[in-house]
Short mmCIF file of C-alpha atoms and ligand atoms in Angstrom, two decimals:
data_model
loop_
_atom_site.label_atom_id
_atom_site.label_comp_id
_atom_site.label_asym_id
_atom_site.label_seq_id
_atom_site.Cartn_x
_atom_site.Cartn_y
_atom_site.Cartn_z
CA UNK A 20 4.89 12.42 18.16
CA UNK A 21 6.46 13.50 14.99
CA UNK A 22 4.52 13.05 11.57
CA UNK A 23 6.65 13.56 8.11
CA UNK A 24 3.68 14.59 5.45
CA UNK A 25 4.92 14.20 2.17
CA UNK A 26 1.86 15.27 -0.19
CA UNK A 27 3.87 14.46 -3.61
CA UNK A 28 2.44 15.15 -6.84
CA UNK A 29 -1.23 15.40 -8.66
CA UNK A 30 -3.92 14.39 -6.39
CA UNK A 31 -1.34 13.78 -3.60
CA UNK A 32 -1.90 17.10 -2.43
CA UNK A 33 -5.80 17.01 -1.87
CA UNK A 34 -5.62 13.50 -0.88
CA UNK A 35 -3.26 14.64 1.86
CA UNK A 36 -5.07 17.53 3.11
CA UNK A 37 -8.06 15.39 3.92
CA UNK A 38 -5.61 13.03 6.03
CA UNK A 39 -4.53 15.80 7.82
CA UNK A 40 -7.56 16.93 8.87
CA UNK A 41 -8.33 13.45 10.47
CA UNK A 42 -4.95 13.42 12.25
CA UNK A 43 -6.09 16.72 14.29
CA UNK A 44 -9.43 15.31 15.04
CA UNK A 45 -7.82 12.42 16.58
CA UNK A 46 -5.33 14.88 18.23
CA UNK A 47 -8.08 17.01 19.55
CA UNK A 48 -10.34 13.49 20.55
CA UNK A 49 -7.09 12.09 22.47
CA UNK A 50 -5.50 15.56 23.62
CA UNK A 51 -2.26 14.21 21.80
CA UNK A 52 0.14 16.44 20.23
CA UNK A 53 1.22 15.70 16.56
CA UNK A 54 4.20 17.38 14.88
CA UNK A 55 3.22 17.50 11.17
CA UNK A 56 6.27 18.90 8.87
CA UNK A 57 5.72 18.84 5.26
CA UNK A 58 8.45 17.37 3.56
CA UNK A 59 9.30 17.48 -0.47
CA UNK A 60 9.13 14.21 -2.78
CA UNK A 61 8.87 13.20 -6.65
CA UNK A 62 7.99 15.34 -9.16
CA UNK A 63 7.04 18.62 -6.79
CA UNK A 64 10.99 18.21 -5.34
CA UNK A 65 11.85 17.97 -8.55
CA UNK A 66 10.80 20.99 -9.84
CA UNK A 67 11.65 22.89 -6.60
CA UNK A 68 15.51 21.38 -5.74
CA UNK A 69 16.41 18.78 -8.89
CA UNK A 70 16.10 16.00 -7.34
CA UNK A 71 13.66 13.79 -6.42
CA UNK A 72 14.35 13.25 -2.97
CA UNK A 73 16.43 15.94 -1.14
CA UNK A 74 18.45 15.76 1.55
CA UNK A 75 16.38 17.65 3.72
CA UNK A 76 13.74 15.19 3.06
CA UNK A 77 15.74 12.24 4.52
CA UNK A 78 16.67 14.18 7.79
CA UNK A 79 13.21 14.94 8.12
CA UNK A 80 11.73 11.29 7.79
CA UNK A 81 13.86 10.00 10.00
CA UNK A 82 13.62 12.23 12.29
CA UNK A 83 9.63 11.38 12.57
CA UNK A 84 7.64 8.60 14.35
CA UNK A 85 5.79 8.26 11.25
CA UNK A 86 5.80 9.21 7.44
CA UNK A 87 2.22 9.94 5.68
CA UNK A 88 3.03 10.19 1.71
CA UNK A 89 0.48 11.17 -0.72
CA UNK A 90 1.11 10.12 -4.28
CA UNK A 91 4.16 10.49 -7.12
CA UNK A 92 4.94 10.97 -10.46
CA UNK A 93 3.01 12.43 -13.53
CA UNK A 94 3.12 13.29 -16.93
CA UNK A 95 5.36 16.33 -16.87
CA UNK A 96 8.22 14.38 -15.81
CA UNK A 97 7.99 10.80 -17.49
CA UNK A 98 10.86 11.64 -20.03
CA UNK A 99 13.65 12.38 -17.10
CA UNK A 100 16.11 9.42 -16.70
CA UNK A 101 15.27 6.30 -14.43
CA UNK A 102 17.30 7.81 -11.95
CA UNK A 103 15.77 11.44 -11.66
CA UNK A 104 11.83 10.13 -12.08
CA UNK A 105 9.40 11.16 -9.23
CA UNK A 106 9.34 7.42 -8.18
CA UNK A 107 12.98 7.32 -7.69
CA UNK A 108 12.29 9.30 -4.78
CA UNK A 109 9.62 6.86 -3.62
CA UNK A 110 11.68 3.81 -3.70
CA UNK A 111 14.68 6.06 -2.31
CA UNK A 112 12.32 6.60 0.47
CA UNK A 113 11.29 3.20 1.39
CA UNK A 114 15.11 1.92 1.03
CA UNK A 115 16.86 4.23 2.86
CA UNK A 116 14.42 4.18 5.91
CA UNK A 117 14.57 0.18 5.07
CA UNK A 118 10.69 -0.58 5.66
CA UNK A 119 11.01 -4.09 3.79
CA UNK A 120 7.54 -4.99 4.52
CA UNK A 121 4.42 -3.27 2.67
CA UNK A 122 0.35 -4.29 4.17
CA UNK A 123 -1.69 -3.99 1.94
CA UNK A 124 -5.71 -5.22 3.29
CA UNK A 125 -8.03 -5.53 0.47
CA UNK A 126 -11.04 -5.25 2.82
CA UNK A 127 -14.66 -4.78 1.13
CA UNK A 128 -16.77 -2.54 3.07
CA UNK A 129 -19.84 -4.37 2.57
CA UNK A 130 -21.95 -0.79 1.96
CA UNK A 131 -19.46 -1.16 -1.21
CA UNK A 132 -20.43 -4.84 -2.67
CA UNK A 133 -22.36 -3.51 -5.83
CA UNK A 134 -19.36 -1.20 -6.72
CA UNK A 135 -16.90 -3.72 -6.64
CA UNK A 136 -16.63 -6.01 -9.74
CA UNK A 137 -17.62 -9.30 -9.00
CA UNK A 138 -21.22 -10.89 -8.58
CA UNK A 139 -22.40 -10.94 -5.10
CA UNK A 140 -22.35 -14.60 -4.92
CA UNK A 141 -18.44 -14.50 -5.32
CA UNK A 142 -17.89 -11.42 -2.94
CA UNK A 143 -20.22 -13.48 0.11
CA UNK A 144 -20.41 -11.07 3.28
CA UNK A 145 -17.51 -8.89 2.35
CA UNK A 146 -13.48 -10.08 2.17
CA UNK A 147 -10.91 -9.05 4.15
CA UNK A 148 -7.37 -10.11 2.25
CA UNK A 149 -3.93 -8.88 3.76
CA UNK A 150 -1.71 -8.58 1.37
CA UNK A 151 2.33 -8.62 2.75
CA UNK A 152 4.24 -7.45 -0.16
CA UNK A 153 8.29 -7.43 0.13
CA UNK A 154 9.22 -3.94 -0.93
CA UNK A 155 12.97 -2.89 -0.99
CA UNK A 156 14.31 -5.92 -3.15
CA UNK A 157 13.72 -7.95 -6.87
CA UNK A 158 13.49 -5.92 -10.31
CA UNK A 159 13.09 -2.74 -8.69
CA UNK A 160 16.19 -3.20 -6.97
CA UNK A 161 18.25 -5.34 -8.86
CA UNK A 162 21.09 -4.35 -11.47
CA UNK A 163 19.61 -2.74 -14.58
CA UNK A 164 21.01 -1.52 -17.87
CA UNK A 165 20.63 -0.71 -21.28
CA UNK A 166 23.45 -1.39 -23.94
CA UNK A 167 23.76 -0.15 -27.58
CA UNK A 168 23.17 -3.08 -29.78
CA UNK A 169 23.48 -3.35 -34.05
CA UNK A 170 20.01 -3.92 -34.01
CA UNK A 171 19.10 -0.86 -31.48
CA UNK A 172 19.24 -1.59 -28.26
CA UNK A 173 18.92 -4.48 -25.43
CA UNK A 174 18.01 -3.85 -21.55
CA UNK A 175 17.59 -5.86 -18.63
CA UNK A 176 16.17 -5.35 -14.85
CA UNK A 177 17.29 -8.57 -12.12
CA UNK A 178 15.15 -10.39 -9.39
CA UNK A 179 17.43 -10.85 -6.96
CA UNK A 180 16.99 -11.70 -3.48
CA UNK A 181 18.76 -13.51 -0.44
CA UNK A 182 18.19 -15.30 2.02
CA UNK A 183 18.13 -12.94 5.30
CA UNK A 184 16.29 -10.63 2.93
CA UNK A 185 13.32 -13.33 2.16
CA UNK A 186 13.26 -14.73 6.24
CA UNK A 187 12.66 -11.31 7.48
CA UNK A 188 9.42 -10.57 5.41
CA UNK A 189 8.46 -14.26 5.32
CA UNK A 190 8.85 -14.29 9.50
CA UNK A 191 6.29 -10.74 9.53
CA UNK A 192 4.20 -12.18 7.07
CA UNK A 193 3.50 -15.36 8.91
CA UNK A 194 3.24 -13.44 12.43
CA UNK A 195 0.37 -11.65 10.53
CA UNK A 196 -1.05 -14.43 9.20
CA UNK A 197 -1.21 -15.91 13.13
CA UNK A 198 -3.11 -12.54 14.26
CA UNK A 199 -5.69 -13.41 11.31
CA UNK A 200 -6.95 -16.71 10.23
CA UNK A 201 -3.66 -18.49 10.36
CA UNK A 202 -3.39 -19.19 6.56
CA UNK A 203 -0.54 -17.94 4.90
CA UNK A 204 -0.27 -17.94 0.93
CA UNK A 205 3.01 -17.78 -0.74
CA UNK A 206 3.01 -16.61 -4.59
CA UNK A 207 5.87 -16.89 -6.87
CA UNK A 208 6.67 -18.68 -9.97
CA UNK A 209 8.66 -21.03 -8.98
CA UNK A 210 8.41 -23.33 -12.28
CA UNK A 211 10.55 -20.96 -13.99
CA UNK A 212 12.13 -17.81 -11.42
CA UNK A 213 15.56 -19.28 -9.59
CA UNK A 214 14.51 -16.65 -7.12
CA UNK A 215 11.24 -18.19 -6.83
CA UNK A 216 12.45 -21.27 -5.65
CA UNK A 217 14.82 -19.88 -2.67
CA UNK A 218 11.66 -18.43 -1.48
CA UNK A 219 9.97 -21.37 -1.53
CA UNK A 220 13.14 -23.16 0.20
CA UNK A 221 13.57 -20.25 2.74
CA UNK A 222 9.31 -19.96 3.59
CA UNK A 223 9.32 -23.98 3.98
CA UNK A 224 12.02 -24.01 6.69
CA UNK A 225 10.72 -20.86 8.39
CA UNK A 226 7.23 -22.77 8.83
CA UNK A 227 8.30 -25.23 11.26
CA UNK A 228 8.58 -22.51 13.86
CA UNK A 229 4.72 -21.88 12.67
CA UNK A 230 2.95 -25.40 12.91
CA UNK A 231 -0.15 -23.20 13.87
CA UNK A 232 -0.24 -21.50 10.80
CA UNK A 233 -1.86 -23.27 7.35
CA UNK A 234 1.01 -22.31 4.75
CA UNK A 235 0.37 -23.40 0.69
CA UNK A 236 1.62 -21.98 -2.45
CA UNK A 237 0.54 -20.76 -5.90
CA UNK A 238 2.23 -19.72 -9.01
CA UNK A 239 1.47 -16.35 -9.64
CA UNK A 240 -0.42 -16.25 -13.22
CA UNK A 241 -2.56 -18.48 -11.54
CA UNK A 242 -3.17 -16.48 -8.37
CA UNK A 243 -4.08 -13.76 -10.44
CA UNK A 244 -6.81 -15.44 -11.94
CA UNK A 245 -8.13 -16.95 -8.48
CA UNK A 246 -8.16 -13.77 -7.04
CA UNK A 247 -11.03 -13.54 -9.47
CA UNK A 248 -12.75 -16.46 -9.61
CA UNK A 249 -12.66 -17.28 -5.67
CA UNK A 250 -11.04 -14.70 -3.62
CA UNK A 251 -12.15 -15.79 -0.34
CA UNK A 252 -9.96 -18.91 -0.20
CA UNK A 253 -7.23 -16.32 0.72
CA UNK A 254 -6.68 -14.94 3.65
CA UNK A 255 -3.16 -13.80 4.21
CA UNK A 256 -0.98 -13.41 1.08
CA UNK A 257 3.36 -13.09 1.61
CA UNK A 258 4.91 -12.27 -1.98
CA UNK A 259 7.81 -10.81 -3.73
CA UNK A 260 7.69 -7.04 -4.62
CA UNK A 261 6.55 -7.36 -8.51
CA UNK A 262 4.20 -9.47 -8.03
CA UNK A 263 2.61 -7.86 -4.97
CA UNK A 264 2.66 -4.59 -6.67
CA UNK A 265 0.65 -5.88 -9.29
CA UNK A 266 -1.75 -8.60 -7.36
CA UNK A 267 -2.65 -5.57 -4.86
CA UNK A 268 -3.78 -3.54 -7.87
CA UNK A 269 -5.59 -6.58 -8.71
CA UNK A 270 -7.33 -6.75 -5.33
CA UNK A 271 -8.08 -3.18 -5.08
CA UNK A 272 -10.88 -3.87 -8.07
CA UNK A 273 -12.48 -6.44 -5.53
CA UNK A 274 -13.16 -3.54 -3.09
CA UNK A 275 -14.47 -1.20 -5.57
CA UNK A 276 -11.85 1.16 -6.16
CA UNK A 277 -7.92 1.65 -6.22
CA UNK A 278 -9.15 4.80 -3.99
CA UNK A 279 -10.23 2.77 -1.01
CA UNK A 280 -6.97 0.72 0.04
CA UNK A 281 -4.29 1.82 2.26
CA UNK A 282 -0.76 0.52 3.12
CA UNK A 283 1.42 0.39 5.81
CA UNK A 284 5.43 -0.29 5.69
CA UNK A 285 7.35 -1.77 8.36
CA UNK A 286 10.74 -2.58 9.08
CA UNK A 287 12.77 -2.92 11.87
CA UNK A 288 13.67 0.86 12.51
CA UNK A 289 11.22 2.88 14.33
CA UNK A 290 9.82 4.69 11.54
CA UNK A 291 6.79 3.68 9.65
CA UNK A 292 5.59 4.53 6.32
CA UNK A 293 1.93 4.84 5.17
CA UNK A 294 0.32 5.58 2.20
CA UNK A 295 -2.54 4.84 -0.43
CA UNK A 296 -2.34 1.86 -3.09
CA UNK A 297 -2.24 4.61 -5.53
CA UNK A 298 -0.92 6.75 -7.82
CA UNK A 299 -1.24 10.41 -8.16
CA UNK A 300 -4.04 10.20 -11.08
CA UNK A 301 -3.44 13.03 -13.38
CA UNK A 302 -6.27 12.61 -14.90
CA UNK A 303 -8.21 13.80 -12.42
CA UNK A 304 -5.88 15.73 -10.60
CA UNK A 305 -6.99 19.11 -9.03
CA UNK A 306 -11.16 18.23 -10.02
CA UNK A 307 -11.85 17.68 -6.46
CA UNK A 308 -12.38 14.33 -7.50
CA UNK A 309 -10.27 11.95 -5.68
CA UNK A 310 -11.14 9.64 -3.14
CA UNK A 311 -9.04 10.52 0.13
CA UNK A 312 -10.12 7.04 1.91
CA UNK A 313 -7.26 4.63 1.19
CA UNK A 314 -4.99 7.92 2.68
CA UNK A 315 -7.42 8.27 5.70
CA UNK A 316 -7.54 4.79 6.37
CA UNK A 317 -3.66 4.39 5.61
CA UNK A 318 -4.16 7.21 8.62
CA UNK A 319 -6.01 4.36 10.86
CA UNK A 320 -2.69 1.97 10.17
CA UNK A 321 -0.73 4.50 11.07
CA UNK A 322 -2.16 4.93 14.63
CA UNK A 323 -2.00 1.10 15.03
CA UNK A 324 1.22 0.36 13.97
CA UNK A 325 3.06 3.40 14.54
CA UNK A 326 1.23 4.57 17.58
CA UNK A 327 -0.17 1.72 19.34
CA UNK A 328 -3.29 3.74 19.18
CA UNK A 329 -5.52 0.97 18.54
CA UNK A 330 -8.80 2.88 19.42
CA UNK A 331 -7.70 5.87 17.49
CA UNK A 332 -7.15 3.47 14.59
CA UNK A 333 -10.66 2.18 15.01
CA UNK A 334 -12.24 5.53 14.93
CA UNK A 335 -10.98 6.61 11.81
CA UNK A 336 -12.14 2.92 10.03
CA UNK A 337 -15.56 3.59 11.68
CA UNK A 338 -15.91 7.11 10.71
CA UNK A 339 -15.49 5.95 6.82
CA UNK A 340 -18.28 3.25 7.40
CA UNK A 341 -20.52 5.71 9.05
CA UNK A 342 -20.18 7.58 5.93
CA UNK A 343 -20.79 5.09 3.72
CA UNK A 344 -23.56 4.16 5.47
CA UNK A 345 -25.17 7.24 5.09
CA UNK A 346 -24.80 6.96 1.43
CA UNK A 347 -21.75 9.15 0.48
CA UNK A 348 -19.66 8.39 -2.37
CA UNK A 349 -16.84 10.03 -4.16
CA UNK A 350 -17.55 9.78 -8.35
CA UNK A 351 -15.04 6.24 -8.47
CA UNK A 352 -17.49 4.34 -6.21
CA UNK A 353 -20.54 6.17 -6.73
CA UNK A 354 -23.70 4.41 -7.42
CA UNK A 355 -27.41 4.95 -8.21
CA UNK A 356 -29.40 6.13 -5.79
CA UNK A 357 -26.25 7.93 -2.92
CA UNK A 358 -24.85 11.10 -2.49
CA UNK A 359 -22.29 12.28 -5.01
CA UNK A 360 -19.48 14.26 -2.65
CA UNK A 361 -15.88 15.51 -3.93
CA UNK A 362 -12.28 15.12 -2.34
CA UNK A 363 -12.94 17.82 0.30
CA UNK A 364 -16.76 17.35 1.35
CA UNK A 365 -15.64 13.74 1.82
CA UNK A 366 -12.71 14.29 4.12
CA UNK A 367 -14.49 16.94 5.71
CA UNK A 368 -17.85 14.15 6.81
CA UNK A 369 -15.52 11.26 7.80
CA UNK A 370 -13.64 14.13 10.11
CA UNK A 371 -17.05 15.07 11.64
CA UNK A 372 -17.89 11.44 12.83
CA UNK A 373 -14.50 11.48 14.56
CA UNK A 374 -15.67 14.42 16.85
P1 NAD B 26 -3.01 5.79 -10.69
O1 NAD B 26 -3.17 4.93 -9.50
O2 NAD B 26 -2.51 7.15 -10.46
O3 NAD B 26 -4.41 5.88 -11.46
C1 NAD B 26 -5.05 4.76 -12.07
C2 NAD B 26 -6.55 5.07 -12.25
O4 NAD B 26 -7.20 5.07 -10.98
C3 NAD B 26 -6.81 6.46 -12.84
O5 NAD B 26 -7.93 6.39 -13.67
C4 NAD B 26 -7.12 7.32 -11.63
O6 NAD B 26 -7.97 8.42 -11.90
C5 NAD B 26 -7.79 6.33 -10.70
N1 NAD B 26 -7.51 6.66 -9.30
C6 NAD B 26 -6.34 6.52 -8.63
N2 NAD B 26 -6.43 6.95 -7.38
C7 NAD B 26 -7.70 7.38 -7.24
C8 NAD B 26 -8.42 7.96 -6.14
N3 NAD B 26 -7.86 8.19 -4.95
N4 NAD B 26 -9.71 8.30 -6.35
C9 NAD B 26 -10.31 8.08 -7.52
N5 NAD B 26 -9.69 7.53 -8.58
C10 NAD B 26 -8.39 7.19 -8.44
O7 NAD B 26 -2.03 4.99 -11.68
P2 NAD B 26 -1.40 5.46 -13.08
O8 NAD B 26 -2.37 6.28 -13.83
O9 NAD B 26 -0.87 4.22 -13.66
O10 NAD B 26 -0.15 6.36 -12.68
C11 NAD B 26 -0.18 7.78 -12.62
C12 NAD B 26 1.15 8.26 -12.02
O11 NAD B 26 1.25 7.81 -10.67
C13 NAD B 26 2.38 7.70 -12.74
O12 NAD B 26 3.34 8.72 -12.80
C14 NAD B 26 2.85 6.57 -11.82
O13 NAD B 26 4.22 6.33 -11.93
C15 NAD B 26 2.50 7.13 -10.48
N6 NAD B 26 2.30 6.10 -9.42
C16 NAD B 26 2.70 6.47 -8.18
C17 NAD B 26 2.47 5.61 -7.13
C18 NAD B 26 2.84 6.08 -5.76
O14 NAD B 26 3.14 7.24 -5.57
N7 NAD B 26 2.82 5.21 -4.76
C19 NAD B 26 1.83 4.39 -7.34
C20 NAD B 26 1.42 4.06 -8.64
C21 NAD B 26 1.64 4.94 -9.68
#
């Protein structure tokens, strides 16, 4: 099985090198053979070719079973055109290996409650939240310009979406929803977004073939603030690209730290893309202080989806809790009374309980 590692930029590279060290314990556990080629992305491909995603990079993704991406972008390359910025490459990425649909779980490990947050009475025994975010259409896809005006200047970004585009990630997200607790969540703003309300349109029809599943909806300004004040009333979560890029952001605060989450992306090619909620965090890029856990568990999706590994997937998620449980922390979820570990010592102790 073929892996494309793309580490990217600031703490992508650490981050990374902690995921690959899980990938050969699972290797060596299952006596399976992983091709790992590293492959150039954002800023890093930037500086080494001029572009932010090279050819060589797209033959070498889809040539793989699976792509494991680190993190983009940074400081030394915000000024660059829209068109050359790391995260052109990124979204280059996802489009032209057309994974449409992005998991994201907001799961709180329940060694984690007093880091997230909330009070303990909102958090109960822990939440588990899947998050299915569309990810190749609306603003980030849609036309966008910026004219001269006599004033300065005007610009505008479109939402724009169709229908095959909405069934195919509404269909997913309510298959997911039936593997879980069968209640599906669809947030948009459809008082005021025209695109809103073909979702709406599009998700009502598709639910007919899914009597089994509990389907509502909720204007997003307001599912940002229940996400708060109740998040356990959700359960599975289908949304528009925007919105789920910010609401996942949202949710990663429930679990204590954007470090924790992974994601997976899906389409309907054979190659999958995983990678962690976040960014590459210059600011504490190259301190040994990142948390590797929402790569190494973006590591665990990968075996599921990508693999059909699901004990190897299993492994990994209990190898983080073991750790947890024996009190390690990296600095963003540290707390009185654990074990303060960096970037490496923490990859290095989840790899051990994989043995
Ligand atoms: P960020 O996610 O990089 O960081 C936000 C905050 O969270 C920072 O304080 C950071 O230190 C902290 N943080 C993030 N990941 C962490 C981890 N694993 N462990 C501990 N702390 C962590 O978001 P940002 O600062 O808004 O963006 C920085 C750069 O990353 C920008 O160039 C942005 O465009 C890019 N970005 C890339 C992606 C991606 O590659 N998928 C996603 C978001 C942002």
């Amino acid at each position: 099985m073929k892996i494309a590692v793309m580490p990217g930029d600031g703490i992508g590279k650490e981050i990374i090198k902690q995921g690959i060290k899980v990938i050969k314990a699972i290797s060596n556990k299952y006596k399976c053979d992983f091709e790992i080629k590293e492959a150039l992305i954002g800023g890093a491909a930037i500086d080494e070719t001029g572009s932010p995603l090279p050819d060589e990079t797209i033959e070498v993704c889809k040539n793989s079973d699976a792509v494991l991406l680190g993190a983009v972008g940074g400081p030394k390359w915000d000024k660059l055109p829209g068109n050359l910025r790391p995260e052109a490459g990124l979204l280059g990425i996802r489009k032209t290996l057309g994974v449409f649909a992005n998991l994201r779980p907001a799961i709180l490990f329940p060694q984690l409650k007093s880091a997230s947050n909330l009070k303990e009475e909102v958090l109960g025994n822990g939440l588990n939240i899947m998050i299915v975010r569309e990810l190749i259409g609306g603003a980030y896809f849609g036309e966008k310009k910026r004219v001269d005006i006599k004033e300065g200047q005007k610009a505008w970004d479109t939402i724009v979406y169709s229908t095959p585009e909405i069934e195919r990630i509404v269909k997913m997200a309510f298959q997911v929803a039936r593997k879980r607790n069968k209640k599906l969540t669809l947030i948009d703003k459809a008082n005021v977004l025209e695109s809103s309300r073909l979702w709406r349109e599009v998700t009502n029809k598709i639910s007919e073939d899914y009597k089994d599943v509990e389907l509502n909806y909720m204007y997003v300004d307001n599912a940002a603030m229940q996400l708060i004040r109740d998040p356990k009333q959700f359960d599975t979560i289908v949304t528009e690209n925007m919105f789920g890029d910010i609401l996942s952001d949202e949710a990663s605060m429930l679990t204590g730290s954007l470090g924790m989450l992974p994601s997976a992306s899906l389409g309907e090619g054979k190659v999958g893309m995983y990678e962690p909620i976040h960014g590459s965090a210059p600011d504490i890029a190259g301190c040994d202080k990142a948390n590797p856990i929402g790569t190494i568990m973006s590591i665990a999706m990968m075996f599921r989806y990508s693999f059909n590994m699901e004990e190897a997937a299993r492994d990994i998620e209990n190898a983080v809790s073991k750790v947890l449980d024996k009190g390690y922390r990296t600095s963003d979820i540290m707390e009185q009374g654990k074990v303060s570990v960096g970037t490496e010592k923490m990859g290095e102790l989840i790899t051990q309980e994989i043995q």
